[in-house]
Short mmCIF file of C-alpha atoms in Angstrom, two decimals:
data_model
loop_
_atom_site.label_atom_id
_atom_site.label_comp_id
_atom_site.label_asym_id
_atom_site.label_seq_id
_atom_site.Cartn_x
_atom_site.Cartn_y
_atom_site.Cartn_z
CA MET A 1266 41.39 0.08 5.75
CA ALA A 1267 38.51 -1.05 3.19
CA ASN A 1268 34.82 0.34 3.92
CA TYR A 1269 31.96 -2.34 2.72
CA PHE A 1270 28.78 -1.36 2.93
CA VAL A 1271 25.76 -4.07 3.23
CA GLY A 1272 22.16 -4.23 2.43
CA ASP A 1273 19.51 -5.28 4.28
CA ILE A 1274 20.65 -8.25 6.64
CA GLN A 1275 17.31 -8.99 8.28
CA GLY A 1276 18.48 -11.69 10.23
CA CYS A 1277 20.36 -13.64 7.76
CA PHE A 1278 23.48 -13.81 9.88
CA GLU A 1279 24.83 -16.97 8.01
CA GLU A 1280 24.62 -14.94 4.47
CA LEU A 1281 26.10 -12.17 5.80
CA GLN A 1282 29.05 -14.13 7.47
CA LEU A 1283 29.49 -15.66 4.33
CA LEU A 1284 29.64 -13.03 2.15
CA LEU A 1285 32.01 -11.12 4.99
CA ASN A 1286 34.47 -14.36 4.68
CA LYS A 1287 34.34 -13.68 0.55
CA VAL A 1288 36.36 -10.34 1.19
CA ALA A 1289 38.07 -11.09 3.98
CA PHE A 1290 36.63 -8.71 6.70
CA ASN A 1291 39.35 -7.76 9.25
CA PRO A 1292 37.57 -5.78 12.08
CA SER A 1293 41.15 -4.76 13.14
CA THR A 1294 41.64 -2.92 9.67
CA ASP A 1295 38.25 -2.49 7.93
CA MET A 1296 34.89 -0.89 8.27
CA LEU A 1297 31.50 -2.33 8.08
CA TRP A 1298 28.55 -0.23 7.39
CA ALA A 1299 24.81 -1.86 7.59
CA VAL A 1300 21.91 0.17 6.18
CA GLY A 1301 19.47 -1.01 8.83
CA ASP A 1302 16.78 -3.26 9.17
CA LEU A 1303 19.44 -5.29 11.01
CA VAL A 1304 16.73 -7.95 12.51
CA ALA A 1305 13.17 -9.67 11.19
CA ARG A 1306 12.50 -12.24 8.71
CA GLY A 1307 15.47 -14.08 8.41
CA PRO A 1308 16.28 -17.00 11.59
CA GLY A 1309 19.26 -14.83 12.83
CA SER A 1310 18.29 -11.51 14.41
CA LEU A 1311 19.89 -12.18 17.80
CA PRO A 1312 23.29 -13.28 16.27
CA THR A 1313 23.02 -10.59 13.71
CA LEU A 1314 22.81 -7.99 16.63
CA ARG A 1315 25.17 -8.98 18.94
CA TYR A 1316 27.90 -9.74 15.88
CA LEU A 1317 27.23 -5.98 15.22
CA LYS A 1318 27.23 -4.80 18.83
CA ASN A 1319 30.38 -6.71 19.56
CA LEU A 1320 32.33 -4.84 16.01
CA ASP A 1321 32.33 -1.59 18.16
CA GLY A 1322 34.07 0.73 16.09
CA SER A 1323 34.62 -1.52 13.25
CA ALA A 1324 30.45 -1.17 12.54
CA ARG A 1325 28.29 1.71 11.48
CA VAL A 1326 24.49 1.27 11.34
CA ALA A 1327 21.83 3.42 10.55
CA LEU A 1328 18.64 2.33 11.84
CA GLY A 1329 15.81 0.69 9.72
CA ASN A 1330 12.22 0.43 9.89
CA HIS A 1331 12.10 -3.19 11.39
CA ASP A 1332 15.05 -1.95 13.76
CA LEU A 1333 12.47 0.79 15.29
CA HIS A 1334 9.84 -1.72 15.31
CA LEU A 1335 11.75 -4.28 17.14
CA LEU A 1336 11.90 -1.80 19.76
CA ALA A 1337 8.24 -1.15 20.01
CA VAL A 1338 7.85 -4.68 20.18
CA SER A 1339 10.53 -5.49 22.80
CA LYS A 1340 8.32 -3.27 25.23
CA LYS A 1341 5.19 -4.65 24.28
CA ILE A 1342 3.91 -1.31 22.44
CA LYS A 1343 3.16 -3.94 19.20
CA ARG A 1344 3.39 -7.42 18.68
CA ALA A 1345 5.60 -9.52 17.23
CA ASN A 1346 4.81 -10.58 13.60
CA PRO A 1347 5.53 -14.24 13.47
CA LYS A 1348 7.19 -14.14 10.26
CA ASP A 1349 9.65 -11.97 11.53
CA GLN A 1350 10.92 -14.97 13.52
CA LEU A 1351 11.93 -13.01 16.48
CA ALA A 1352 11.19 -15.30 19.43
CA GLN A 1353 14.66 -16.09 20.08
CA LEU A 1354 15.98 -12.56 20.43
CA LEU A 1355 13.05 -11.70 22.40
CA GLU A 1356 13.90 -14.35 24.74
CA ALA A 1357 17.65 -13.83 25.02
CA PRO A 1358 18.97 -12.88 28.50
CA ASP A 1359 20.74 -9.60 26.64
CA LEU A 1360 18.04 -8.52 25.05
CA SER A 1361 17.69 -5.36 26.94
CA VAL A 1362 21.41 -4.78 26.30
CA LEU A 1363 21.08 -5.07 22.60
CA THR A 1364 17.61 -2.99 22.17
CA ASP A 1365 19.91 -0.27 24.36
CA TRP A 1366 22.67 -0.07 21.95
CA LEU A 1367 20.49 -0.84 19.16
CA ARG A 1368 18.28 2.62 19.57
CA VAL A 1369 21.26 5.05 20.33
CA GLN A 1370 21.93 4.22 16.41
CA PRO A 1371 21.74 7.13 14.26
CA LEU A 1372 19.04 7.35 11.23
CA ILE A 1373 22.32 8.46 8.95
CA GLN A 1374 25.74 7.76 8.93
CA GLU A 1375 28.31 9.97 6.93
CA LEU A 1376 31.68 9.01 5.59
CA PRO A 1377 33.10 13.06 4.88
CA GLU A 1378 36.24 12.22 3.19
CA HIS A 1379 34.41 10.18 0.71
CA ASN A 1380 31.34 12.49 0.71
CA ILE A 1381 28.79 9.73 1.35
CA ILE A 1382 25.74 9.52 3.22
CA MET A 1383 24.01 6.09 4.22
CA SER A 1384 20.53 6.17 5.31
CA HIS A 1385 18.06 3.22 5.54
CA ALA A 1386 15.64 3.92 2.75
CA GLY A 1387 16.64 7.31 1.05
CA ILE A 1388 17.02 10.99 1.68
CA PRO A 1389 14.05 13.64 1.17
CA PRO A 1390 14.98 15.16 -2.25
CA ASN A 1391 13.84 18.36 -0.91
CA TRP A 1392 16.03 18.78 1.81
CA ASP A 1393 19.85 20.38 2.45
CA LEU A 1394 22.33 18.87 4.31
CA SER A 1395 22.26 20.81 7.17
CA GLN A 1396 18.66 19.94 7.78
CA LEU A 1397 19.10 16.42 7.34
CA ARG A 1398 21.54 16.27 10.04
CA THR A 1399 19.23 18.55 12.19
CA GLU A 1400 16.53 16.58 11.80
CA ALA A 1401 18.24 13.12 12.06
CA ARG A 1402 19.69 14.18 15.24
CA LEU A 1403 16.40 14.95 17.15
CA VAL A 1404 15.39 11.65 16.66
CA ASN A 1405 18.81 10.17 18.16
CA GLN A 1406 18.28 12.53 20.80
CA SER A 1407 14.90 11.58 21.44
CA LEU A 1408 15.76 7.70 20.91
CA SER A 1409 18.75 8.21 23.32
CA ALA A 1410 16.54 9.42 26.14
CA PRO A 1411 14.98 7.49 29.21
CA ASP A 1412 11.77 8.15 28.07
CA TYR A 1413 12.06 7.37 24.43
CA ILE A 1414 9.34 4.70 24.22
CA SER A 1415 6.54 7.07 25.48
CA SER A 1416 7.78 10.12 24.00
CA LEU A 1417 8.41 8.72 20.55
CA ILE A 1418 8.22 5.09 20.09
CA ALA A 1419 4.59 5.10 21.10
CA HIS A 1420 3.57 8.17 18.86
CA MET A 1421 5.49 6.73 15.70
CA TYR A 1422 2.87 4.04 13.83
CA THR A 1423 0.93 6.70 12.08
CA ASN A 1424 1.03 7.72 8.11
CA GLY A 1425 -0.23 11.01 9.27
CA SER A 1426 3.18 12.78 8.87
CA ASN A 1427 3.69 12.30 5.33
CA LYS A 1428 4.77 15.73 3.85
CA TRP A 1429 7.57 18.13 5.33
CA ASN A 1430 6.77 21.65 6.13
CA ASN A 1431 8.23 24.12 8.82
CA ALA A 1432 4.95 24.45 10.43
CA LEU A 1433 5.01 20.90 11.88
CA SER A 1434 5.21 20.28 15.87
CA GLU A 1435 8.52 18.93 17.08
CA LEU A 1436 6.79 15.44 17.55
CA GLU A 1437 5.50 15.46 13.95
CA ARG A 1438 9.14 16.54 12.52
CA LYS A 1439 10.94 13.69 14.35
CA ILE A 1440 8.08 11.18 13.01
CA PHE A 1441 8.19 12.54 9.31
CA CYS A 1442 11.97 12.00 10.03
CA ILE A 1443 11.77 8.43 11.03
CA ASN A 1444 8.85 7.66 7.83
CA ALA A 1445 10.92 9.32 5.37
CA LEU A 1446 13.97 7.92 6.36
CA THR A 1447 13.39 4.30 6.98
CA ARG A 1448 9.98 3.82 4.81
CA MET A 1449 9.87 5.94 1.97
CA ARG A 1450 9.78 4.57 -1.67
CA TYR A 1451 7.44 6.91 -3.80
CA LEU A 1452 6.48 10.47 -3.67
CA HIS A 1453 3.71 11.85 -5.04
CA PRO A 1454 3.52 15.40 -6.99
CA ASP A 1455 3.23 17.56 -3.57
CA MET A 1456 6.36 15.51 -2.65
CA SER A 1457 4.34 13.95 0.23
CA LEU A 1458 5.32 10.28 0.97
CA ASP A 1459 3.44 7.13 -0.38
CA PHE A 1460 3.35 4.29 1.98
CA ASP A 1461 1.17 1.90 -0.40
CA CYS A 1462 3.54 0.93 -3.20
CA LYS A 1463 6.26 -1.01 -3.01
CA LEU A 1464 6.43 -2.29 -6.44
CA ALA A 1465 9.46 -1.65 -8.68
CA PRO A 1466 9.07 1.39 -10.73
CA LYS A 1467 8.54 -1.03 -13.74
CA ASP A 1468 5.77 -2.67 -12.32
CA CYS A 1469 3.89 0.46 -10.98
CA ASP A 1470 1.18 1.85 -12.85
CA ASN A 1471 0.57 4.74 -11.10
CA LYS A 1472 1.55 7.71 -13.19
CA ALA A 1473 1.03 9.97 -10.42
CA LEU A 1474 4.16 8.55 -8.07
CA THR A 1475 7.85 8.89 -8.80
CA PRO A 1476 10.79 7.04 -6.87
CA TRP A 1477 12.51 9.57 -4.63
CA PHE A 1478 15.88 8.41 -6.01
CA GLU A 1479 14.42 10.11 -9.52
CA VAL A 1480 13.42 13.51 -8.16
CA GLU A 1481 16.06 15.90 -8.35
CA ASN A 1482 18.16 15.93 -4.89
CA GLN A 1483 19.82 18.43 -3.29
CA ILE A 1484 22.31 16.41 -1.44
CA ALA A 1485 22.53 13.89 -4.14
CA ALA A 1486 24.10 16.84 -6.30
CA SER A 1487 27.22 16.78 -3.76
CA HIS A 1488 27.23 13.43 -2.33
CA THR A 1489 27.00 9.61 -2.89
CA LEU A 1490 23.45 8.12 -1.42
CA VAL A 1491 23.89 4.61 0.44
CA PHE A 1492 20.47 3.03 0.96
CA GLY A 1493 18.55 0.00 1.21
CA HIS A 1494 14.88 -0.85 2.13
CA TRP A 1495 13.61 -1.53 -1.07
CA ALA A 1496 14.21 -5.03 -2.44
CA ALA A 1497 11.93 -4.67 -5.37
CA VAL A 1498 14.59 -2.29 -7.05
CA MET A 1499 17.28 -5.20 -6.70
CA GLY A 1500 19.88 -2.47 -6.61
CA GLU A 1501 19.18 -0.80 -9.80
CA VAL A 1502 18.50 2.78 -9.73
CA PRO A 1503 19.41 4.92 -12.84
CA VAL A 1504 21.46 7.81 -10.68
CA ALA A 1505 25.32 7.14 -10.72
CA ASN A 1506 25.98 8.31 -7.35
CA MET A 1507 23.48 6.14 -5.55
CA HIS A 1508 23.99 2.91 -4.31
CA ALA A 1509 20.80 0.60 -3.65
CA LEU A 1510 21.96 -2.52 -1.55
CA ASP A 1511 18.86 -3.95 -0.53
CA THR A 1512 18.61 -7.17 -3.13
CA GLY A 1513 16.21 -9.14 -1.16
CA CYS A 1514 17.87 -11.81 0.88
CA CYS A 1515 15.44 -12.53 3.39
CA TRP A 1516 13.29 -13.03 0.20
CA GLY A 1517 15.25 -16.02 -1.26
CA GLU A 1518 17.41 -13.67 -3.27
CA HIS A 1519 20.69 -12.02 -2.35
CA MET A 1520 22.78 -10.04 -0.23
CA THR A 1521 25.03 -7.18 -1.70
CA LEU A 1522 28.46 -5.68 -0.16
CA TRP A 1523 29.53 -2.99 -1.71
CA HIS A 1524 33.38 -2.04 -1.54
CA LEU A 1525 33.99 1.08 -1.78
CA GLU A 1526 37.45 1.29 -2.67
CA SER A 1527 37.31 -0.99 -5.48
CA ASP A 1528 33.71 0.38 -6.44
CA GLN A 1529 32.61 -3.34 -6.46
CA LYS A 1530 29.66 -5.21 -5.52
CA ILE A 1531 29.79 -8.75 -4.01
CA THR A 1532 27.21 -10.92 -3.48
CA GLN A 1533 25.93 -14.13 -1.82
CA ASN A 1534 23.15 -16.29 -2.34
CA LYS A 1535 20.09 -16.68 0.01
CA LEU A 1536 21.02 -20.27 1.75
CA LYS A 1537 18.92 -22.96 0.74
CA LYS A 1538 16.75 -24.85 3.59
CA SER A 1539 17.88 -28.52 3.87
#
């Protein structure tokens, strides 16, 4: 059995298929781990969701910010961004089946035998493993409930819950967890999340901001962390046991697959439009 971790797919379904063909991915024996942002930007969001859903026990997904946004758009809480190319998906007869599958996916995935934790954007440096599991599970429970739109999705569009403290209400805790696990890039000195700067660390001139992966991390001391979300870093992080897999396929760069057992990175360039 082989374990393959893939960066942000973002609707680049053709590139995903070419990448999996390169490694002769076999759903009967192999496992595909997707770091989230399965949809948006690329033209193939619909086949991407159908494919991953149909893989069933051969795929593990962590939700990304674009995946959560799709849930809001599908229920008309938010309008679709034309750049996200979601029209085909939103008009699909199996949209509700796909979004019902998507919303029960977790924010984190674990591979305990290898001490690996996967999330979309990263892991808050000041959380221990027990806290991470607890907070992610609370969000998953809300997303799995029948009233997930009114109880959570409709409230998650805020930058207010940007700093963890034990006095947060239950809803604030869930929103912070979503913000941290699906949107985090930089941290302020007080450990609050910055939502403005998306530049690579080498291009950021705000000395008050620190990339989250450069802050001492309790969980990273014992686990390998796999994440995506931050295309600007192009897979380059200065920590040996962290793998950044978003390498900007939807922006014209390439998609990255990490083969755990050989510790190799395999890539597929964005296909050129004819």
